Coordinates of C-alpha atoms in Angstrom, one line a residue:
X178 CA 124.5 167.7 138.9
X179 CA 122.1 164.9 139.6
X180 CA 119.6 166.3 137.2
X181 CA 122.3 166.5 134.5
X182 CA 123.2 162.9 135.0
X183 CA 119.5 161.9 134.9
X184 CA 119.0 163.8 131.7
X185 CA 122.1 162.2 130.2
X186 CA 120.8 158.8 131.1
X187 CA 117.5 159.6 129.5
X188 CA 119.2 160.8 126.3
X189 CA 121.3 157.6 126.2
X190 CA 118.2 155.5 126.8
X191 CA 116.4 157.3 124.0
X192 CA 119.3 156.7 121.6
X193 CA 119.4 153.0 122.4
X194 CA 115.6 152.8 122.1
X195 CA 116.0 153.9 118.5
X196 CA 118.8 151.4 117.6
X197 CA 117.9 148.3 119.7
X198 CA 114.7 146.3 120.0
X199 CA 112.8 147.2 123.3
X200 CA 110.6 145.1 125.4
X201 CA 106.9 146.1 125.1
X202 CA 106.5 146.1 128.9
X203 CA 109.2 148.6 130.0
X204 CA 112.0 150.9 128.9
X205 CA 115.5 149.7 129.8
X206 CA 118.0 152.0 131.5
X207 CA 121.4 152.5 130.0
X208 CA 123.1 149.9 132.2
X209 CA 120.4 147.3 131.6
X210 CA 120.7 147.8 127.8
X211 CA 124.5 147.4 128.0
X212 CA 124.1 144.2 130.0
X213 CA 121.7 142.9 127.4
X214 CA 124.1 143.8 124.6
X215 CA 126.9 141.8 126.3
X216 CA 124.5 138.9 126.7
X217 CA 123.8 139.0 123.0
X218 CA 127.5 139.0 122.1
X219 CA 128.0 136.0 124.5
X220 CA 125.0 134.2 122.9
X221 CA 126.5 134.7 119.4
X222 CA 129.9 133.4 120.6
X223 CA 128.2 130.4 122.2
X224 CA 126.3 129.7 118.9
X225 CA 129.6 130.0 117.0
X226 CA 131.1 127.4 119.3
X227 CA 128.1 125.2 118.8
X228 CA 128.5 125.3 115.0
X229 CA 132.1 124.1 115.3
X230 CA 131.0 120.9 117.0
X231 CA 132.5 117.9 115.2
X232 CA 131.7 114.2 115.4
X233 CA 134.9 113.6 117.3
X234 CA 134.2 116.3 119.8
X235 CA 130.7 115.0 120.2
X236 CA 131.9 111.5 121.0
X237 CA 134.7 112.8 123.2
X238 CA 132.9 115.4 125.2
X239 CA 129.4 113.8 125.5
X240 CA 130.1 110.7 127.5
X241 CA 126.5 109.5 127.6
X242 CA 126.1 109.9 123.8
X243 CA 129.4 108.0 123.2
X244 CA 128.2 104.9 125.0
X245 CA 124.7 105.3 123.5
X246 CA 126.4 105.3 120.1
X247 CA 128.5 102.2 120.9
X248 CA 125.4 100.4 122.0
X249 CA 123.7 101.4 118.7
X250 CA 126.7 100.1 116.8
X251 CA 126.6 96.7 118.5
X252 CA 122.9 96.3 118.1
X253 CA 122.7 97.0 114.4
X254 CA 125.8 95.0 113.5
X255 CA 124.2 91.9 114.8
X256 CA 120.9 92.6 113.1
X257 CA 122.4 92.8 109.6
X258 CA 124.3 89.5 110.1
X259 CA 121.1 87.8 111.2
X260 CA 119.2 89.2 108.2
X261 CA 121.8 87.9 105.7
X262 CA 121.9 84.5 107.6
X263 CA 118.1 84.2 107.4
X264 CA 118.0 84.8 103.7
X265 CA 120.8 82.3 103.1
X266 CA 119.0 79.8 105.3
X267 CA 115.8 80.1 103.2
X268 CA 117.8 79.7 100.0
X269 CA 119.6 76.6 101.4
X270 CA 116.4 75.0 102.6
X271 CA 114.5 75.5 99.4
X272 CA 117.3 74.2 97.3
X273 CA 117.9 71.2 99.5
X274 CA 114.3 70.1 99.8
X275 CA 113.5 70.7 96.1
X276 CA 109.8 70.8 96.7
X277 CA 108.1 71.8 93.5
X278 CA 109.6 74.6 91.4
X279 CA 111.8 76.1 94.2
X280 CA 113.2 78.9 92.0
X281 CA 109.7 80.3 91.6
X282 CA 109.1 80.1 95.4
X283 CA 112.3 81.8 96.7
X284 CA 111.1 85.3 95.9
X285 CA 107.8 84.8 97.7
X286 CA 109.5 83.1 100.7
X287 CA 112.0 86.0 101.1
X288 CA 109.2 88.5 100.7
X289 CA 107.4 86.7 103.5
X290 CA 110.5 87.0 105.6
X291 CA 110.7 90.7 104.9
X292 CA 107.0 91.0 105.7
X293 CA 107.4 89.1 109.0
X294 CA 110.4 91.3 109.8
X295 CA 108.6 94.6 109.2
X296 CA 104.9 94.2 110.2
X297 CA 105.5 93.5 113.9
X298 CA 107.2 96.9 114.0
X299 CA 104.2 98.5 112.5
X300 CA 101.8 97.2 115.2
X301 CA 104.2 97.3 118.2
X302 CA 105.9 100.6 117.4
X303 CA 103.0 102.8 118.5
X304 CA 103.0 100.9 121.8
X305 CA 106.7 101.4 121.9
X306 CA 106.1 105.1 121.5
X307 CA 103.8 105.1 124.5
X308 CA 106.5 103.2 126.5
X309 CA 109.1 105.8 125.5
X310 CA 106.9 108.7 126.7
X311 CA 105.8 106.9 129.9
X312 CA 108.9 105.1 131.3
X313 CA 112.6 105.6 131.5
X314 CA 113.8 105.2 127.9
X315 CA 117.2 103.7 128.8
X316 CA 115.6 101.0 131.1
X317 CA 113.2 100.1 128.3
X318 CA 116.0 99.5 125.9
X319 CA 118.1 97.5 128.4
X320 CA 115.2 95.2 129.2
X321 CA 114.4 94.5 125.5
X322 CA 118.1 93.9 124.6
X323 CA 118.3 91.2 127.3
X324 CA 115.1 89.6 126.1
X325 CA 116.2 89.6 122.5
X326 CA 119.5 87.9 123.4
X327 CA 117.6 84.8 124.4
X328 CA 115.9 84.5 121.0
X329 CA 119.1 82.9 119.6
X330 CA 117.8 79.6 120.9
X331 CA 114.8 79.7 118.6
X332 CA 117.0 80.8 115.6
X333 CA 119.4 77.9 116.2
X334 CA 116.4 75.5 116.5
X335 CA 115.1 76.7 113.1
X336 CA 118.5 76.2 111.5
X337 CA 118.9 72.7 113.1
X338 CA 115.4 71.6 112.0
X339 CA 115.6 73.3 108.6
X340 CA 112.3 74.9 109.4
X341 CA 111.3 78.1 107.6
X342 CA 108.2 78.3 109.8
X343 CA 110.4 78.4 112.9
X344 CA 112.6 81.0 111.3
X345 CA 109.6 83.2 110.6
X346 CA 108.5 82.8 114.2
X347 CA 111.9 83.7 115.6
X348 CA 112.0 86.7 113.3
X349 CA 108.5 87.7 114.3
X350 CA 109.3 87.7 118.0
X351 CA 112.6 89.5 117.5
X352 CA 110.9 92.3 115.5
X353 CA 108.1 92.6 118.1
X354 CA 110.7 93.5 120.6
X355 CA 112.4 95.7 118.1
X356 CA 109.1 97.6 117.6
X357 CA 109.0 98.4 121.3
X358 CA 112.7 99.3 121.3
X359 CA 113.1 101.7 118.4
X360 CA 110.9 104.6 119.7
X361 CA 112.8 104.7 123.0
X362 CA 116.1 104.6 121.2
X363 CA 115.1 107.4 118.8
X364 CA 113.4 109.6 121.4
X365 CA 116.3 109.2 123.8
X366 CA 118.7 110.9 121.3
X367 CA 117.5 114.5 121.7
X368 CA 117.8 114.1 125.5
X369 CA 121.5 113.4 125.1
X370 CA 122.2 116.5 122.9
X371 CA 122.6 119.0 125.8
X372 CA 119.9 121.4 124.5
X373 CA 122.0 122.3 121.4
X374 CA 120.6 122.4 117.9
X375 CA 124.1 121.9 116.5
X376 CA 124.8 118.9 118.7
X377 CA 121.4 117.4 118.0
X378 CA 122.0 117.7 114.3
X379 CA 125.4 116.1 114.6
X380 CA 124.1 113.3 116.8
X381 CA 121.2 112.5 114.4
X382 CA 123.4 112.6 111.4
X383 CA 126.0 110.4 113.1
X384 CA 123.4 107.8 114.0
X385 CA 122.3 107.7 110.3
X386 CA 125.9 107.4 109.3
X387 CA 126.4 104.6 111.7
X388 CA 123.4 102.7 110.5
X389 CA 124.9 103.0 107.0
X390 CA 128.3 101.8 108.2
X391 CA 126.6 98.8 109.9
X392 CA 124.6 98.1 106.7
X393 CA 127.9 98.1 104.7
X394 CA 130.1 96.3 107.2
X395 CA 127.4 94.1 108.8
X396 CA 126.0 92.8 105.5
X397 CA 129.3 92.2 103.8
X398 CA 130.7 90.6 107.0
X399 CA 127.5 88.6 107.3
X400 CA 127.9 87.1 103.8
X401 CA 131.5 86.1 104.7
X402 CA 130.5 84.7 108.1
X403 CA 127.8 82.6 106.5
X404 CA 130.5 80.9 104.4
X405 CA 133.0 80.5 107.3
X406 CA 130.8 79.8 110.4
X407 CA 127.4 79.0 108.9
X408 CA 124.1 80.6 109.7
X409 CA 124.3 79.3 113.3
X410 CA 127.5 81.3 113.9
X411 CA 125.8 84.5 112.7
X412 CA 122.8 83.9 115.0
X413 CA 125.1 83.4 118.0
X414 CA 127.0 86.6 117.2
X415 CA 123.7 88.5 117.1
X416 CA 122.9 87.3 120.6
X417 CA 126.2 88.5 121.8
X418 CA 125.7 92.0 120.3
X419 CA 122.4 92.3 122.2
X420 CA 124.3 91.6 125.5
X421 CA 126.9 94.2 124.6
X422 CA 124.3 96.8 123.8
X423 CA 122.4 96.1 127.1
X424 CA 125.7 96.3 129.1
X425 CA 126.7 99.6 127.7
X426 CA 123.3 101.2 128.2
X427 CA 122.9 99.8 131.8
X428 CA 126.4 100.6 133.1
X429 CA 127.8 103.4 131.0
X430 CA 124.9 105.7 130.2
X431 CA 124.1 107.7 133.3
X432 CA 121.0 109.6 134.2
X433 CA 117.2 109.3 134.1
X434 CA 115.5 109.6 130.7
X435 CA 111.9 110.1 131.5
X436 CA 110.0 112.3 129.0
X437 CA 107.8 114.1 131.5
X438 CA 110.6 115.3 133.7
X439 CA 112.6 116.4 130.7
X440 CA 109.6 118.3 129.3
X441 CA 109.0 120.1 132.6
X442 CA 112.5 121.4 132.6
X443 CA 112.2 122.5 129.0
X444 CA 108.9 124.3 129.7
X445 CA 110.5 126.3 132.5
X446 CA 113.5 127.2 130.3
X447 CA 111.2 128.1 127.4
X448 CA 109.0 130.3 129.6
X449 CA 112.1 132.2 131.0
X450 CA 113.8 132.6 127.7
X451 CA 111.0 133.9 125.5
X452 CA 110.7 137.7 125.6
X453 CA 108.9 140.2 123.4
X454 CA 111.4 142.7 122.2
X455 CA 109.5 144.9 119.7
X456 CA 105.9 145.3 118.7
X457 CA 104.8 146.4 115.2
X458 CA 101.6 146.8 113.3
X459 CA 102.2 143.4 111.7
X460 CA 103.7 141.3 114.4
X461 CA 106.5 141.1 117.0
X462 CA 110.1 140.1 117.3
X463 CA 110.6 137.3 119.8
X464 CA 113.9 136.3 121.5
X465 CA 113.8 132.6 122.0
X466 CA 116.9 131.5 123.9
X467 CA 119.2 134.0 122.3
X468 CA 118.0 134.0 118.6
X469 CA 115.6 136.6 117.3
X470 CA 112.6 135.3 115.3
X471 CA 109.9 137.5 113.7
X472 CA 106.4 136.2 114.0
X473 CA 103.2 137.7 112.7
X474 CA 100.5 138.5 115.2
X475 CA 98.6 135.4 114.1
X476 CA 101.7 133.3 114.6
X477 CA 102.4 134.8 118.0
X478 CA 98.9 134.1 119.2
X479 CA 99.3 130.5 117.9
X480 CA 102.5 130.3 119.9
X481 CA 100.7 131.4 123.1
X482 CA 97.9 129.0 122.5
X483 CA 100.5 126.2 122.0
X484 CA 102.2 127.2 125.3
X485 CA 98.8 127.0 127.1
X486 CA 98.0 123.7 125.4
X487 CA 101.4 122.2 126.4
X488 CA 100.7 123.4 130.0
X489 CA 97.5 121.4 129.9
X490 CA 99.3 118.3 128.5
X491 CA 101.9 118.6 131.3
X492 CA 99.3 118.9 134.0
X493 CA 99.8 122.6 134.6
X494 CA 96.2 123.9 135.0
X495 CA 94.0 123.9 138.0
X496 CA 91.3 122.0 136.1
X497 CA 93.2 118.8 135.2
X498 CA 94.5 118.1 138.7
X499 CA 98.2 117.9 137.7
X500 CA 97.6 115.2 135.1
X501 CA 100.7 113.2 134.0
X502 CA 101.2 110.6 131.2
X503 CA 101.3 107.8 133.8
X504 CA 97.7 108.7 134.6
X505 CA 96.5 108.6 131.0
X506 CA 95.5 105.4 129.3
X507 CA 98.0 104.2 126.7
X508 CA 95.3 104.3 124.1
X509 CA 94.4 107.9 124.8
X510 CA 98.1 108.9 124.7
X511 CA 98.5 107.3 121.3
X512 CA 95.3 109.0 120.0
X513 CA 96.6 112.3 121.2
X514 CA 99.9 111.7 119.3
X515 CA 97.8 111.1 116.2
X516 CA 95.8 114.2 116.8
X517 CA 98.8 116.4 117.2
X518 CA 100.5 115.0 114.0
X519 CA 97.5 115.1 111.7
X520 CA 95.1 117.7 113.2
X521 CA 96.9 120.2 115.4
X522 CA 100.0 120.3 113.2
X523 CA 99.3 118.6 109.9
X524 CA 102.7 119.6 108.4
X525 CA 104.3 117.4 111.1
X526 CA 102.0 114.6 109.9
X527 CA 103.2 115.1 106.4
X528 CA 106.8 114.8 107.6
X529 CA 105.9 111.6 109.4
X530 CA 104.7 110.0 106.2
X531 CA 107.7 110.9 104.1
X532 CA 109.5 107.7 105.0
X533 CA 106.5 105.5 104.4
X534 CA 105.8 106.9 100.9
X535 CA 109.5 106.5 100.0
X536 CA 109.5 103.0 101.3
X537 CA 106.8 102.0 98.8
X538 CA 109.5 102.6 96.2
X539 CA 112.6 101.1 97.8
X540 CA 111.0 98.4 99.9
X541 CA 111.0 95.7 97.2
X542 CA 114.7 96.3 96.3
X543 CA 115.8 93.7 98.9
X544 CA 113.9 91.1 96.9
X545 CA 115.5 92.5 93.7
X546 CA 118.9 92.2 95.2
X547 CA 118.3 88.5 95.9
X548 CA 117.2 87.9 92.3
X549 CA 120.1 89.8 90.7
X550 CA 122.7 88.2 93.1
X551 CA 121.6 84.7 92.0
X552 CA 122.0 85.4 88.3
X553 CA 124.7 83.1 86.8
X554 CA 125.5 81.6 90.2
X555 CA 122.4 79.5 90.9
X556 CA 124.6 76.4 91.5
X557 CA 127.1 78.2 93.7
X558 CA 125.4 79.3 96.9
X559 CA 128.7 80.7 98.4
X560 CA 129.2 83.0 95.5
X561 CA 125.6 84.0 95.6
X562 CA 125.9 84.9 99.3
X563 CA 129.0 86.9 98.5
X564 CA 127.3 88.9 95.7
X565 CA 124.2 89.5 97.9
X566 CA 126.5 90.8 100.7
X567 CA 128.2 93.1 98.1
X568 CA 124.8 94.5 97.0
X569 CA 123.8 95.2 100.6
X570 CA 127.2 96.7 101.2
X571 CA 126.5 99.1 98.3
X572 CA 123.3 100.1 100.1
X573 CA 125.4 101.0 103.1
X574 CA 127.8 103.0 101.0
X575 CA 124.9 105.0 99.5
X576 CA 123.5 105.7 103.0
X577 CA 127.0 106.9 104.1
X578 CA 127.0 109.3 101.1
X579 CA 123.5 110.5 102.1
X580 CA 124.6 111.1 105.6
X581 CA 127.6 113.1 104.5
X582 CA 125.5 115.2 102.2
X583 CA 123.1 115.9 105.1
X584 CA 126.0 117.0 107.3
X585 CA 127.3 119.3 104.6
X586 CA 124.0 120.9 103.4
X587 CA 121.6 120.8 106.3
X588 CA 121.0 123.5 108.9
X589 CA 118.2 123.3 111.4
X590 CA 117.8 127.1 111.0
X591 CA 116.9 126.5 107.4
X592 CA 114.1 123.9 107.5
X593 CA 113.1 124.4 103.8
X594 CA 116.5 123.2 102.8
X595 CA 115.9 120.0 104.8
X596 CA 112.5 119.5 103.1
X597 CA 114.0 120.0 99.6
X598 CA 116.7 117.5 100.4
X599 CA 114.0 115.0 101.2
X600 CA 112.3 115.7 97.9
X601 CA 115.7 115.2 96.1
X602 CA 115.9 111.8 97.8
X603 CA 112.8 110.7 95.9
X604 CA 114.4 111.7 92.6
X605 CA 117.6 109.7 93.5
X606 CA 115.5 106.6 94.5
X607 CA 113.8 106.8 91.1
X608 CA 117.1 107.2 89.3
X609 CA 118.6 104.2 91.1
X610 CA 115.7 101.9 90.4
X611 CA 115.6 103.0 86.7
X612 CA 119.3 102.2 86.3
X613 CA 118.8 98.8 87.8
X614 CA 116.0 98.1 85.4
X615 CA 117.9 99.3 82.3
X616 CA 121.2 97.6 83.0
X617 CA 120.3 94.3 84.7
X618 CA 123.0 92.1 83.2
X619 CA 126.0 94.2 84.5
X620 CA 126.6 93.5 88.2
X621 CA 128.7 96.7 88.5
X622 CA 125.7 98.7 87.3
X623 CA 123.5 97.0 89.7
X624 CA 125.9 97.9 92.5
X625 CA 126.1 101.5 91.4
X626 CA 122.3 101.7 91.1
X627 CA 122.1 100.5 94.7
X628 CA 124.5 103.3 95.8
X629 CA 122.3 106.0 94.1
X630 CA 119.0 104.6 95.3
X631 CA 120.2 104.2 98.9
X632 CA 121.7 107.7 98.9
X633 CA 118.2 109.0 98.1
X634 CA 116.5 106.8 100.8
X635 CA 119.1 108.1 103.3
X636 CA 118.3 111.7 102.5
X637 CA 114.6 111.1 103.1
X638 CA 115.2 109.1 106.2
X639 CA 117.7 111.4 108.0
X640 CA 116.0 114.7 107.0
X641 CA 112.5 113.5 108.0
X642 CA 113.9 112.6 111.4
X643 CA 115.4 116.1 111.8
X644 CA 112.1 117.8 110.8
X645 CA 110.2 115.7 113.4
X646 CA 112.7 116.5 116.1
X647 CA 112.6 120.2 115.3
X648 CA 108.8 120.6 115.1
X649 CA 107.6 118.0 117.8
X650 CA 107.4 118.8 121.5
X651 CA 109.7 116.5 123.5
X652 CA 106.8 115.0 125.4
X653 CA 105.2 113.9 122.2
X654 CA 108.3 113.0 120.3
X655 CA 108.2 109.2 121.1
X656 CA 104.7 108.9 119.7
X657 CA 105.3 111.1 116.6
X658 CA 108.4 109.1 115.8
X659 CA 106.6 105.8 116.3
X660 CA 104.1 107.0 113.7
X661 CA 107.0 108.0 111.4
X662 CA 108.9 104.7 111.6
X663 CA 105.8 102.5 111.6
X664 CA 104.6 104.1 108.4
X665 CA 108.0 103.5 106.8
X666 CA 108.0 99.9 107.8
X667 CA 104.4 99.4 106.6
X668 CA 105.3 100.9 103.2
X669 CA 108.4 98.7 103.0
X670 CA 106.4 95.6 103.9
X671 CA 103.8 96.3 101.3
X672 CA 106.4 97.0 98.6
X673 CA 108.5 93.9 99.5
X674 CA 105.5 91.5 99.6
X675 CA 104.0 93.0 96.5
X676 CA 107.3 92.8 94.6
X677 CA 107.8 89.1 95.5
X678 CA 104.2 88.1 94.5
X679 CA 104.4 90.0 91.2
X680 CA 107.6 88.3 90.2
X681 CA 106.5 84.8 91.3
X682 CA 102.8 84.8 90.3
X683 CA 102.3 87.6 87.7
X684 CA 105.3 86.9 85.6
X685 CA 106.9 90.3 86.1
X686 CA 110.6 90.3 85.6
X687 CA 113.0 92.0 88.0
X688 CA 113.8 94.6 85.3
X689 CA 110.1 95.5 85.0
X690 CA 109.6 95.7 88.7
X691 CA 112.6 98.0 89.0
X692 CA 111.1 100.4 86.4
X693 CA 107.7 100.2 88.2
X694 CA 109.4 101.2 91.5
X695 CA 111.1 104.2 89.7
X696 CA 107.6 105.4 88.6
X697 CA 106.2 105.1 92.1
X698 CA 109.0 107.2 93.5
X699 CA 108.5 109.9 90.8
X700 CA 104.8 109.9 91.6
X701 CA 105.4 110.6 95.2
X702 CA 107.8 113.4 94.4
X703 CA 105.1 115.1 92.3
X704 CA 102.6 114.5 95.1
X705 CA 104.7 116.0 97.9
X706 CA 106.4 118.9 96.1
X707 CA 103.4 121.4 96.1
X708 CA 102.7 120.7 99.9
X709 CA 106.2 120.8 101.3
X710 CA 108.7 122.6 99.1
X711 CA 107.6 126.2 99.9
X712 CA 106.4 126.2 103.5
X713 CA 107.0 124.9 107.0
X714 CA 104.9 124.8 110.2
X715 CA 103.8 128.2 111.4
X716 CA 105.2 127.9 114.9
X717 CA 108.6 126.2 115.1
X718 CA 109.6 123.9 117.9
X719 CA 113.3 123.7 118.2
X720 CA 115.1 121.0 120.0
X721 CA 115.5 123.1 123.0
X722 CA 111.9 124.5 123.0

């Protein structure tokens, strides 16, 4: 009887070996196989529940993310108001002082403001990336929020003294702190997503959507507040928003957000979840946390090498003496981030440059918005401010559309779709700039062109973030994203400064500059398409890997 039972189990085991993938190390018994099958069904059901995650459910169920999001809202609302108030202050000062030909100087002065606003981020963001990977990301943000709230005194002094130099200084200091802030803010997001690709995608898209809403509401409201309360009122509101942001992060977001501890947990989870289920002559099927992925032998060996390499980075070998990021110099940490992005995984480096190349096309559009908003209303500053707020509001609307398109079309399981949406963004940027150049005398057309252009920039911005979060190890995410955003800000600064100088000193009209920007965007689309449209990095790093 026992021999019959044993034979029966062997037959059952043989049947299941033919129909189910087997581990290369052993042969499952019938009971073990049935248990694995039940786990597979449970995994599928869990994945199904993940997909059904909505924005409301995300904000309702994930308390930490909810208060992180509210902090994000407060922070960015104030920034847009200050930006509009600063532009209005420059216009008022130049018109009031009437030094030389002020109409020819305004574009350059505003370009300098944009340059001063962007360049500190370029230089301080890599350091911010190191801070994000070395210290508690929440505490870094709280400290910087409190520091920025004190800068209102310098902004108010600039307005009282009617000093553009002081305004530049206040903006410079504010953006230095912002450069340190952004990497911690961005790198903290995946740590709030509860190891879920679906939740990470929703959280990232919602953050982009929120930025767009703040661009639309903050800029439009900023134009109105300048007329009602003056620029001083906008500066004081900005200070208040920093305090609100710091309070929410300090007292409502719970937990410790240190990259090294998070990575160690993920390494253990990754080591326990990856199993080889079937070997073939060409490769192996790998089960990574419930989802089957087929890798070639070369890809599998690359994955093993990556695991060993990550172990070295985390201090997991006998040779390195349990090295941690705190024991590395900040410069060596930054250089390692560069090496990972551009040597070890060059496709990730390409993704990190997508924003920067797109920014070369859309960066000068802020200067164009100022020029087009002043047409026909040079003697009516209030109406000019209202039109400028409307144009920036259209930018926010376009970014909202881009965020919605990302939510509808993007799936982290289909990375090529994400890449192709980025490339589509370059085409939309070109179309928007071309429309602005061809129909400059119709304010409605200018507004519509802003919607189209910013839809494209939103597609590039959000999808490039998703690609970096998918393919970057968490311990390096702060540094990789600092490279990404720094390149975007550098491209935007070059574009804005170049656009202002070309209009004021080279005699190029706003229409001609718009067409030039359209050509730049098309050029980058042609450049990136052969590299990115048909392939992704060999070894994927999901958000929970």
